[in-house]
XYZ file of C-alpha atoms in Angstrom:
601
model
C -133.029 6.876 -17.473
C -135.407 8.482 -19.866
C -137.893 10.969 -18.742
C -140.759 11.350 -21.556
C -144.133 12.336 -21.495
C -147.354 10.159 -22.428
C -149.290 10.516 -25.577
C -152.700 12.761 -25.145
C -154.762 9.667 -26.005
C -152.817 7.837 -23.001
C -153.848 10.825 -20.344
C -157.090 9.985 -18.106
C -160.103 11.687 -19.060
C -160.407 13.492 -15.570
C -157.354 15.091 -16.038
C -158.373 16.493 -19.374
C -160.771 19.478 -19.991
C -163.919 18.845 -21.369
C -165.011 21.335 -24.285
C -168.542 19.994 -24.777
C -169.959 23.374 -23.328
C -168.771 25.024 -26.409
C -169.510 22.319 -28.886
C -170.863 18.791 -28.357
C -168.976 17.415 -31.222
C -166.502 18.484 -33.946
C -169.263 18.150 -36.753
C -171.547 21.287 -34.866
C -168.171 23.425 -34.784
C -167.539 22.937 -38.286
C -170.858 23.596 -39.381
C -171.237 26.831 -36.945
C -167.459 27.945 -38.632
C -168.771 27.237 -42.134
C -171.893 29.332 -41.541
C -170.137 32.348 -39.949
C -169.353 34.281 -43.186
C -172.727 34.117 -44.480
C -174.073 35.267 -41.204
C -171.622 38.244 -41.004
C -172.512 39.309 -44.690
C -176.189 39.076 -43.352
C -175.462 41.276 -40.639
C -173.799 43.827 -42.937
C -176.781 43.841 -45.447
C -179.149 44.108 -42.565
C -177.671 47.101 -40.894
C -175.126 49.025 -42.896
C -176.390 52.685 -43.820
C -178.913 52.345 -41.245
C -177.758 53.356 -38.041
C -179.555 56.693 -38.100
C -181.142 56.505 -34.561
C -180.090 55.810 -31.072
C -182.641 52.967 -30.974
C -181.271 51.375 -34.470
C -177.466 51.624 -32.929
C -178.939 49.739 -29.995
C -180.270 47.166 -32.235
C -176.871 46.849 -34.203
C -174.799 46.208 -31.477
C -177.374 43.738 -29.998
C -177.040 41.947 -33.133
C -173.639 42.211 -33.320
C -172.905 40.710 -29.813
C -175.093 37.576 -30.800
C -172.912 37.115 -33.739
C -169.383 37.905 -32.126
C -170.307 35.409 -29.046
C -170.551 32.558 -31.610
C -167.502 33.675 -33.232
C -165.643 33.960 -29.925
C -166.874 30.304 -29.035
C -165.552 29.133 -32.071
C -162.180 31.042 -31.977
C -161.896 29.743 -28.144
C -162.622 26.015 -29.461
C -159.883 26.234 -32.375
C -157.325 27.270 -30.379
C -158.236 25.209 -27.301
C -158.466 22.034 -28.819
C -155.109 22.444 -30.720
C -153.032 23.803 -27.550
C -153.228 20.721 -25.724
C -151.877 18.608 -28.871
C -150.559 20.664 -31.490
C -149.093 16.950 -33.220
C -152.721 15.947 -33.871
C -153.273 16.547 -37.817
C -157.131 16.555 -37.329
C -156.932 19.355 -34.620
C -154.604 21.119 -36.721
C -157.149 21.006 -39.495
C -159.991 22.103 -37.401
C -158.093 25.158 -36.105
C -157.054 26.046 -39.572
C -160.618 25.889 -40.791
C -161.405 28.748 -38.674
C -158.152 30.789 -39.564
C -159.061 30.556 -43.287
C -162.333 32.153 -42.567
C -161.704 34.671 -40.055
C -160.602 37.633 -42.540
C -163.578 36.926 -44.425
C -165.596 36.797 -41.179
C -164.293 40.140 -39.893
C -164.221 41.794 -43.152
C -168.028 41.772 -43.280
C -167.909 43.475 -39.817
C -165.438 46.372 -40.121
C -168.490 48.549 -41.466
C -169.724 48.655 -37.727
C -167.073 50.912 -36.412
C -166.408 52.775 -39.497
C -170.216 53.755 -39.702
C -170.509 54.617 -35.906
C -167.261 56.698 -35.916
C -168.849 58.453 -39.202
C -171.784 59.591 -37.310
C -172.804 62.779 -36.259
C -171.315 63.814 -32.879
C -174.530 64.731 -31.532
C -176.102 61.307 -32.551
C -173.036 59.556 -31.050
C -173.053 61.447 -27.765
C -176.902 60.331 -27.684
C -175.943 56.725 -28.282
C -173.401 57.009 -25.387
C -175.812 58.323 -23.060
C -178.677 56.173 -23.905
C -177.566 52.770 -24.894
C -175.979 49.834 -22.830
C -172.659 50.338 -24.644
C -171.612 53.673 -23.290
C -168.087 52.771 -22.321
C -167.493 50.760 -25.449
C -168.622 53.866 -27.879
C -166.669 56.363 -25.459
C -163.656 54.416 -26.271
C -164.629 54.210 -29.891
C -164.649 57.515 -30.194
C -161.384 58.169 -29.083
C -159.923 56.388 -31.989
C -161.680 58.671 -34.465
C -158.457 60.472 -35.383
C -156.735 57.413 -36.336
C -159.444 55.469 -38.188
C -158.780 55.104 -41.656
C -161.366 54.814 -44.774
C -163.842 51.990 -44.622
C -162.698 50.079 -47.350
C -158.934 50.328 -45.998
C -160.292 49.028 -42.641
C -162.025 46.221 -44.392
C -159.006 45.198 -46.550
C -156.587 45.053 -43.257
C -159.057 43.018 -41.487
C -159.581 40.737 -44.527
C -155.843 40.050 -44.659
C -155.604 39.504 -40.964
C -154.691 35.630 -41.562
C -151.874 36.633 -43.592
C -151.032 39.440 -40.816
C -151.106 36.836 -38.357
C -148.888 34.520 -40.020
C -146.002 35.167 -38.031
C -147.717 34.522 -34.839
C -148.777 31.098 -36.134
C -145.277 30.303 -37.643
C -143.686 31.133 -34.352
C -145.986 28.576 -32.608
C -145.468 26.142 -35.144
C -141.608 26.312 -35.090
C -141.572 26.275 -31.451
C -144.006 23.271 -30.910
C -143.702 21.046 -33.907
C -140.090 21.626 -35.863
C -137.692 21.961 -33.113
C -136.536 18.298 -32.028
C -134.641 18.669 -28.648
C -133.533 15.213 -28.521
C -131.989 13.795 -25.384
C -129.001 14.975 -23.263
C -126.938 12.933 -20.782
C -125.871 13.777 -17.389
C -123.630 11.208 -15.233
C -124.377 8.487 -17.851
C -128.193 9.226 -17.634
C -129.951 9.970 -20.621
C -132.971 12.627 -20.459
C -135.553 13.280 -22.889
C -136.513 16.865 -23.672
C -139.087 19.141 -25.286
C -140.417 22.672 -24.263
C -142.607 21.284 -21.850
C -140.250 19.197 -20.045
C -137.539 21.705 -20.064
C -140.002 24.414 -18.418
C -141.896 22.212 -16.218
C -138.971 19.743 -15.246
C -135.571 20.723 -15.907
C -135.563 24.486 -15.738
C -135.742 24.227 -11.856
C -134.551 20.856 -11.260
C -132.891 20.676 -7.820
C -129.673 18.826 -9.219
C -127.631 21.623 -10.528
C -125.630 19.404 -12.911
C -129.196 18.351 -14.670
C -130.521 21.545 -14.668
C -127.401 23.327 -16.256
C -126.998 20.646 -18.410
C -130.434 21.065 -19.771
C -129.968 24.614 -19.994
C -127.128 24.067 -22.329
C -128.858 21.957 -24.218
C -131.813 23.654 -24.628
C -130.049 26.752 -25.497
C -128.001 24.976 -28.177
C -131.099 23.552 -29.865
C -133.306 26.634 -29.943
C -129.785 28.575 -31.464
C -130.474 26.658 -34.697
C -133.688 28.394 -35.229
C -132.440 31.997 -34.068
C -132.452 33.533 -37.609
C -135.695 32.114 -38.737
C -137.263 33.136 -35.185
C -135.977 36.749 -35.624
C -137.283 36.998 -39.138
C -140.818 36.001 -38.305
C -140.456 38.083 -35.177
C -139.436 40.986 -37.259
C -142.114 40.425 -40.055
C -144.847 40.719 -36.845
C -143.542 43.958 -35.554
C -142.770 45.524 -38.883
C -146.492 44.907 -39.573
C -147.535 46.726 -36.424
C -145.033 49.579 -37.455
C -146.812 49.985 -40.874
C -150.403 50.111 -38.984
C -149.132 52.609 -36.623
C -147.923 54.826 -39.049
C -151.112 54.345 -41.487
C -153.064 55.388 -38.689
C -150.851 58.323 -37.577
C -149.507 57.381 -34.416
C -146.205 58.700 -33.388
C -144.728 55.445 -32.245
C -145.648 51.825 -32.312
C -145.733 51.993 -28.300
C -148.418 54.821 -28.809
C -150.316 52.707 -31.113
C -150.525 49.639 -29.256
C -151.304 51.358 -25.747
C -154.391 52.987 -27.360
C -156.252 49.728 -27.071
C -155.268 49.466 -23.338
C -156.911 52.863 -22.471
C -153.686 53.939 -20.213
C -151.079 56.703 -20.586
C -147.730 56.205 -21.797
C -146.435 57.744 -18.472
C -148.187 54.675 -16.887
C -146.434 52.164 -19.038
C -142.855 53.651 -18.885
C -143.290 54.309 -14.992
C -143.902 50.717 -14.596
C -140.719 49.641 -16.454
C -138.382 52.414 -15.370
C -139.133 51.958 -11.546
C -139.194 48.034 -11.345
C -135.621 48.450 -13.212
C -134.281 50.591 -10.736
C -135.897 49.835 -7.651
C -136.875 46.194 -7.579
C -133.503 44.958 -9.149
C -131.491 45.297 -5.713
C -134.050 43.658 -3.850
C -134.240 40.794 -6.064
C -130.402 40.497 -6.044
C -130.959 40.008 -2.435
C -133.292 37.127 -3.070
C -130.881 35.736 -5.462
C -128.285 35.529 -3.297
C -130.454 33.597 -0.720
C -130.966 31.104 -3.488
C -127.278 30.546 -3.935
C -126.722 30.376 -0.212
C -129.590 27.849 0.387
C -128.598 25.831 -2.786
C -124.750 26.023 -1.838
C -124.064 27.046 -5.212
C -120.409 28.083 -6.227
C -121.464 30.625 -8.429
C -125.323 31.808 -9.267
C -125.810 31.624 -13.147
C -128.922 32.679 -15.067
C -130.413 29.218 -15.285
C -130.146 28.936 -11.495
C -132.703 31.779 -11.151
C -135.682 29.521 -10.888
C -135.173 27.151 -8.382
C -136.517 27.021 -4.981
C -134.980 28.661 -1.885
C -135.043 25.313 -0.079
C -135.344 22.027 -2.658
C -135.299 19.424 -0.178
C -138.625 20.851 1.357
C -140.631 21.211 -1.855
C -143.958 19.378 -0.793
C -145.578 17.156 -3.394
C -149.436 17.663 -4.023
C -151.687 15.795 -5.907
C -154.870 17.521 -7.917
C -157.335 16.364 -5.358
C -155.055 17.784 -2.299
C -154.803 20.957 -4.152
C -158.513 21.646 -3.289
C -157.746 22.262 0.324
C -155.347 25.150 -0.519
C -157.491 26.590 -3.288
C -160.815 26.856 -1.449
C -158.921 27.470 2.013
C -157.351 30.729 0.123
C -160.008 31.749 -1.799
C -163.150 31.094 0.234
C -163.297 34.528 1.777
C -164.350 35.627 -2.013
C -167.818 34.793 -1.102
C -170.325 31.642 -2.112
C -170.649 32.394 -5.653
C -166.714 32.467 -6.077
C -166.626 29.393 -4.145
C -169.242 27.709 -6.321
C -167.327 28.757 -9.271
C -164.302 26.836 -8.112
C -166.398 23.677 -7.158
C -167.559 23.664 -10.925
C -164.462 24.006 -12.395
C -162.898 21.061 -10.727
C -165.863 18.907 -10.946
C -167.120 19.814 -14.574
C -163.511 19.759 -15.811
C -162.996 23.117 -16.608
C -159.102 22.544 -16.281
C -156.753 20.561 -18.300
C -154.185 19.243 -16.002
C -152.361 16.789 -18.022
C -148.828 16.763 -19.149
C -148.400 15.055 -22.263
C -146.510 15.389 -25.745
C -147.458 18.158 -28.094
C -149.112 20.378 -25.178
C -148.067 23.874 -25.361
C -145.980 25.435 -22.489
C -147.060 27.794 -19.752
C -150.471 28.254 -18.330
C -153.486 30.450 -19.151
C -157.146 30.964 -18.954
C -159.430 31.225 -21.748
C -163.151 32.641 -21.007
C -165.451 32.319 -23.806
C -168.348 34.688 -23.543
C -171.815 32.960 -22.445
C -170.011 29.539 -21.292
C -167.365 29.306 -18.544
C -163.423 29.628 -18.321
C -160.943 26.916 -19.570
C -157.770 26.723 -17.557
C -154.643 25.127 -18.928
C -152.030 23.923 -17.027
C -149.578 21.165 -16.852
C -149.783 19.475 -13.512
C -146.459 18.297 -12.206
C -147.315 17.744 -8.742
C -145.252 20.678 -7.253
C -146.809 22.712 -4.302
C -145.920 25.916 -6.084
C -148.672 24.642 -8.708
C -151.427 25.756 -6.193
C -150.248 29.506 -6.798
C -150.533 28.980 -10.623
C -153.894 27.303 -10.321
C -154.843 30.077 -7.962
C -153.712 32.759 -10.552
C -155.967 31.099 -13.281
C -158.766 30.706 -11.014
C -158.620 34.476 -10.525
C -159.192 35.011 -14.077
C -161.873 32.563 -14.261
C -163.759 34.194 -11.284
C -163.184 37.792 -12.787
C -164.515 36.813 -16.203
C -167.521 34.740 -14.558
C -168.321 37.796 -12.808
C -167.789 40.427 -15.565
C -169.612 38.268 -18.464
C -172.681 37.792 -15.989
C -172.928 41.706 -15.327
C -171.701 43.231 -18.457
C -172.627 42.917 -22.219
C -170.036 41.163 -24.628
C -168.592 44.434 -25.757
C -168.101 45.696 -22.118
C -167.034 42.386 -20.679
C -163.304 42.065 -21.004
C -161.320 44.610 -18.927
C -158.235 46.309 -20.117
C -154.854 44.347 -20.542
C -153.572 46.827 -18.218
C -156.237 45.518 -15.468
C -156.510 41.942 -16.237
C -153.698 40.447 -14.313
C -154.706 42.135 -11.391
C -157.532 39.636 -10.267
C -155.165 36.425 -10.865
C -152.324 37.845 -8.910
C -154.278 39.080 -6.239
C -155.503 35.385 -5.750
C -151.729 34.492 -5.456
C -151.423 36.789 -2.326
C -154.407 35.407 -0.938
C -152.691 32.048 -1.246
C -149.368 33.140 0.433
C -151.664 34.603 3.420
C -153.375 31.402 4.031
C -150.423 29.286 3.886
C -148.575 31.321 6.290
C -151.691 31.141 8.612
C -151.518 27.400 8.526
C -148.424 26.642 10.093
C -145.491 28.244 12.526
C -142.928 25.809 11.260
C -139.989 28.197 10.017
C -139.084 25.767 7.189
C -142.868 25.922 5.942
C -142.840 29.575 6.282
C -139.637 30.045 4.483
C -140.857 27.635 1.763
C -144.022 29.649 1.314
C -142.506 33.205 1.002
C -139.639 31.475 -1.199
C -142.491 30.341 -3.322
C -144.415 33.477 -3.554
C -141.030 35.455 -4.557
C -140.368 32.827 -7.017
C -143.836 32.023 -8.492
C -145.427 35.346 -8.066
C -143.055 38.281 -7.861
C -140.131 36.749 -9.621
C -142.272 35.819 -12.474
C -144.503 38.645 -12.994
C -142.236 41.447 -11.670
C -138.966 40.410 -13.194
C -139.633 37.304 -15.851
C -142.377 39.438 -17.420
C -140.714 42.985 -16.929
C -137.466 41.965 -18.414
C -139.478 41.093 -21.628
C -141.268 44.520 -21.144
C -138.113 46.264 -20.784
C -136.606 44.332 -23.964
C -139.735 44.850 -25.752
C -139.830 48.491 -25.437
C -136.139 48.694 -26.773
C -137.268 46.717 -29.758
C -139.883 49.043 -30.559
C -137.555 51.789 -30.222
C -135.318 50.424 -33.083
C -138.204 49.811 -35.214
C -139.780 53.130 -34.649
C -136.215 54.485 -35.806
C -136.388 52.403 -39.043
C -134.412 49.416 -38.140
C -135.229 45.625 -38.870
C -134.673 43.256 -36.343
C -132.003 40.400 -36.802
C -130.917 37.611 -34.336
C -127.618 39.217 -33.298
C -129.508 42.633 -32.797
C -132.209 41.080 -30.782
C -129.608 38.792 -28.706
C -127.588 42.176 -27.630
C -130.839 44.008 -26.567
C -131.917 41.055 -24.271
C -128.299 40.687 -22.864
C -128.270 44.009 -21.807
C -131.524 44.170 -20.342
C -130.760 41.117 -18.080
C -127.318 42.554 -17.227
C -129.040 45.782 -16.501
C -131.308 44.153 -13.877
C -128.976 41.672 -12.432
C -125.777 43.464 -12.600
C -122.844 41.249 -11.804
C -124.593 39.266 -9.217
C -125.736 36.634 -11.837
C -123.614 34.969 -14.172
C -125.114 35.198 -17.951
C -124.344 32.118 -19.312
C -124.093 31.388 -22.788
C -127.756 31.127 -24.159
C -129.268 33.745 -21.729
C -129.447 36.074 -24.572
C -131.737 33.489 -26.635
C -134.317 34.090 -23.961
C -136.393 36.353 -26.295
C -136.737 33.432 -28.591
C -139.329 31.848 -25.894
C -141.765 33.861 -25.154
C -145.102 34.167 -27.379
C -146.220 37.257 -25.429
C -144.236 39.449 -28.169
C -146.798 38.586 -30.305
C -149.542 39.702 -28.253
C -149.039 43.887 -28.144
C -147.591 45.347 -24.811
C -148.583 42.452 -22.609
C -145.598 41.679 -20.711
C -145.517 44.854 -18.577
C -149.235 44.670 -17.738
C -148.165 41.332 -15.141
C -146.260 43.835 -12.934
C -148.897 46.411 -13.516
C -151.811 43.808 -12.149
C -149.648 42.346 -9.579
C -149.228 45.806 -8.145
C -152.834 46.304 -8.174
C -153.317 42.604 -6.697
C -150.571 43.239 -4.013
C -152.510 46.296 -2.697
C -156.144 44.777 -2.888
C -154.830 41.861 -1.158
C -153.286 43.900 1.760
C -156.776 45.607 2.049
C -158.674 42.173 2.108
C -156.378 40.816 4.653
C -156.734 43.932 6.900
C -160.347 44.824 6.310
C -162.067 41.829 5.412
C -165.697 42.154 4.238
C -165.705 45.494 3.241
C -162.695 45.204 1.073
C -164.059 42.105 -0.632
C -167.145 43.804 -1.652
C -165.329 46.459 -3.215
C -163.256 44.006 -5.119
C -166.319 41.849 -6.058
C -168.062 45.369 -7.585
C -164.824 45.913 -9.497
C -164.855 42.332 -10.874
C -168.550 42.867 -11.785
C -167.578 46.083 -13.831
C -165.741 44.274 -16.553
C -164.700 46.798 -19.205
C -167.477 49.297 -18.315
C -164.916 51.674 -17.216
C -161.161 52.475 -17.576
C -158.586 50.598 -15.836
C -157.696 53.770 -13.899
C -161.332 53.990 -13.036
C -161.557 50.151 -11.867
C -158.540 50.498 -9.492
C -159.768 53.716 -8.292
C -162.978 51.532 -7.235
C -160.584 49.146 -5.440
C -159.130 52.195 -3.441
C -155.944 52.623 -5.461
C -154.777 55.280 -7.643
C -152.636 53.966 -10.474
C -152.003 57.305 -11.751
C -149.302 58.103 -9.349
C -146.230 55.790 -8.571
C -147.239 55.260 -4.980
C -148.770 51.902 -5.488
C -145.934 50.473 -7.253
C -143.573 51.917 -4.537
C -145.611 50.152 -1.887
C -145.476 46.880 -3.541
C -142.101 47.029 -3.958
C -141.533 47.776 -0.313
C -143.569 44.881 0.337
C -141.552 42.590 -1.391
C -138.459 44.016 0.072
C -140.001 42.931 3.539
C -140.637 39.568 2.093
C -136.917 39.206 1.212
C -135.958 40.591 4.827
C -138.170 37.542 6.151
C -136.541 35.246 3.963
C -132.896 35.999 4.921
C -134.157 36.187 8.738
C -135.987 32.763 8.491
C -132.861 31.438 6.556
C -130.450 32.717 9.353
C -132.545 31.140 12.050
C -132.745 27.750 10.010
C -129.116 27.453 9.636
C -127.907 28.619 13.212
C-alpha cells in the first residue's frame, strides 16, 4: 500500500485558491513587476530633497503607499503561486523575476526614511501631529539612533536578494532537493515527503507507522544537517552584522525593535512558560500515553490525539457549520468575510505534490486575504481554518480603516486574533454536545492544536532561538552539532524525563522556516495569551467585549501592541495575563483527566 499525493493539475479547481484578484493573468504580473524599478526611481526623483513642509511629507507618504501597495501585490503573488507547487518551473521563474528586481526596487526607496529621519525635530513633530501617518513616524523616530548613512542604507537594501538567499536556499533544499522516498511497516510501503509526514504520519494513530515514519524522516533530513546549519549560520551572522552596524547591544535587541515591545516582555514570555507550563503539559502528555496505551511516551508520540478512535472526519463543506457557528458572534461584516472566503476561493485546501507545509494567511493590502492549508479531512482542521480566518478578519478590518503604513499590527500582537478564534471554536464545540467522549475530544483538540502548537512547539522554538542568538552575540558560528545540542537541551528542559527523546528529536530545528523570520516563534504564545483572555471576555460579557475587540482589530498598526492589548482590557506589561492563561490551560488538563477517568471507569 502506497500513499502519495496528486499533482497540482489533478486537483479540482474548487479546492484551489483564485489569485485573479491580485493579477488576472501572469502577463499582467510580469508587466507590473518589470515596471516597478522605473516607478520607484521616478518616485525618488520626484520627492527626494523636497520634504520641507508637512504638506509635502503627506504627499510623499501618500505616493509611497500607492507604489508600496503594488509592490505588496506583486510580492504576494510571487510567493503564493509558488507555495502551492514548488516543483513547477514556470512558477519558479515568475517568483525569481521579482526576487531579482526587489533589491533594485527598494534601493530607490530607502531615501524616504533616511530623509524623514534627517528632518528638523520641529518639522518631524509637526508631521507626526498633522499627517495621517502619526504612529508610523513615531516608530520611525525611535530608530533614529540606529540609522546608517543614506548610502549605506541603500546599499544594504540593494543587497537584499543576496542577504535573503539563505532563506531561499533553505526552502529549496527542504521542498525540492530532499527525497524521502518510501518506508515500510509490516510489509506495506508508504511514500513520504514533507507534506505527508507533517499532515498524515506525524500524528498517525498507528504507533508502528508513526514511529517508523519519524525514524525515516529523521534519517533522511540528517543527511542535510550540515548544509542546513551552514545556511542558517549565514542568515543569523548577517543579522548579527547588521545589529552591530546599527549599534544594538545584541541581535535580540535589534530584532525586537521592529516589534515595538520591550526585552522584558520577550524574556518573560519564554521564562514563565518554560517554568510554569511545563509541569502542566507533562500531565497532558501522561493522558496521551494512557489513552493510547503506550508502553512509553516518545517525542514522536506527543502530537497524537487523546482519543484517536473518536477523531471525526469532516468535509470542506461540513466545516462551514462549525466555522460560522463559532465565529458568527463577531458580527455581520465578519460573517460576510467568511462567506466570501469560501465562495470566492480565498482558501487553498488542496493536498498536492510540491505544496509547502503548514498553514498561513497572506493579506495583500487593498484586495483580500489568501489562506493556505492542506485539508486532510480531520476535524481538528476546523481549528486551523478558524485560526487563519482570524488573520483574514483582522486584516480585512485593519486595511479598511488604516492606511498602508499603519495597517499591519506588530508581530507581537498579530497572532492574537487568530488564536482567539480557536478559543471561540472550542467554546462553540463544547456548547453543542454533552457527550463526554466528544467533550474530551474537543478539549484534547484545543490542547493539542492550539496550546501545544502555539505555547509548546513554537515556544520551544523561541527558547532555542534565544540560545542561538546568545551564542552568536558571543562571536560563535553555528554548526550542526551545536544546534543539535541546543535543541536537545531545550526540549529536555521542558519535558524532563517524562518523555523519551528519540534519536532525531534534536533535528527538529531543521524543520521550521520561522527561524528565518526574526523573533517570530515567541509571538505565538504572546498572541495566544491575549487571545485566551479576550475569548473569556467575549464568552462572559458578549456584545460589549465583541465591540471592544472589533475596535482593536480596526486599529491595525496605528498604536503599539501594548496599547492594542490595553484597548482589549488586557495589560501585557505585567505577567498577570500569561499566568491567567497558564492557569486556564491547567483547568483544561484537569477536565481532560476527569473525563478520561469517567470514560474508563
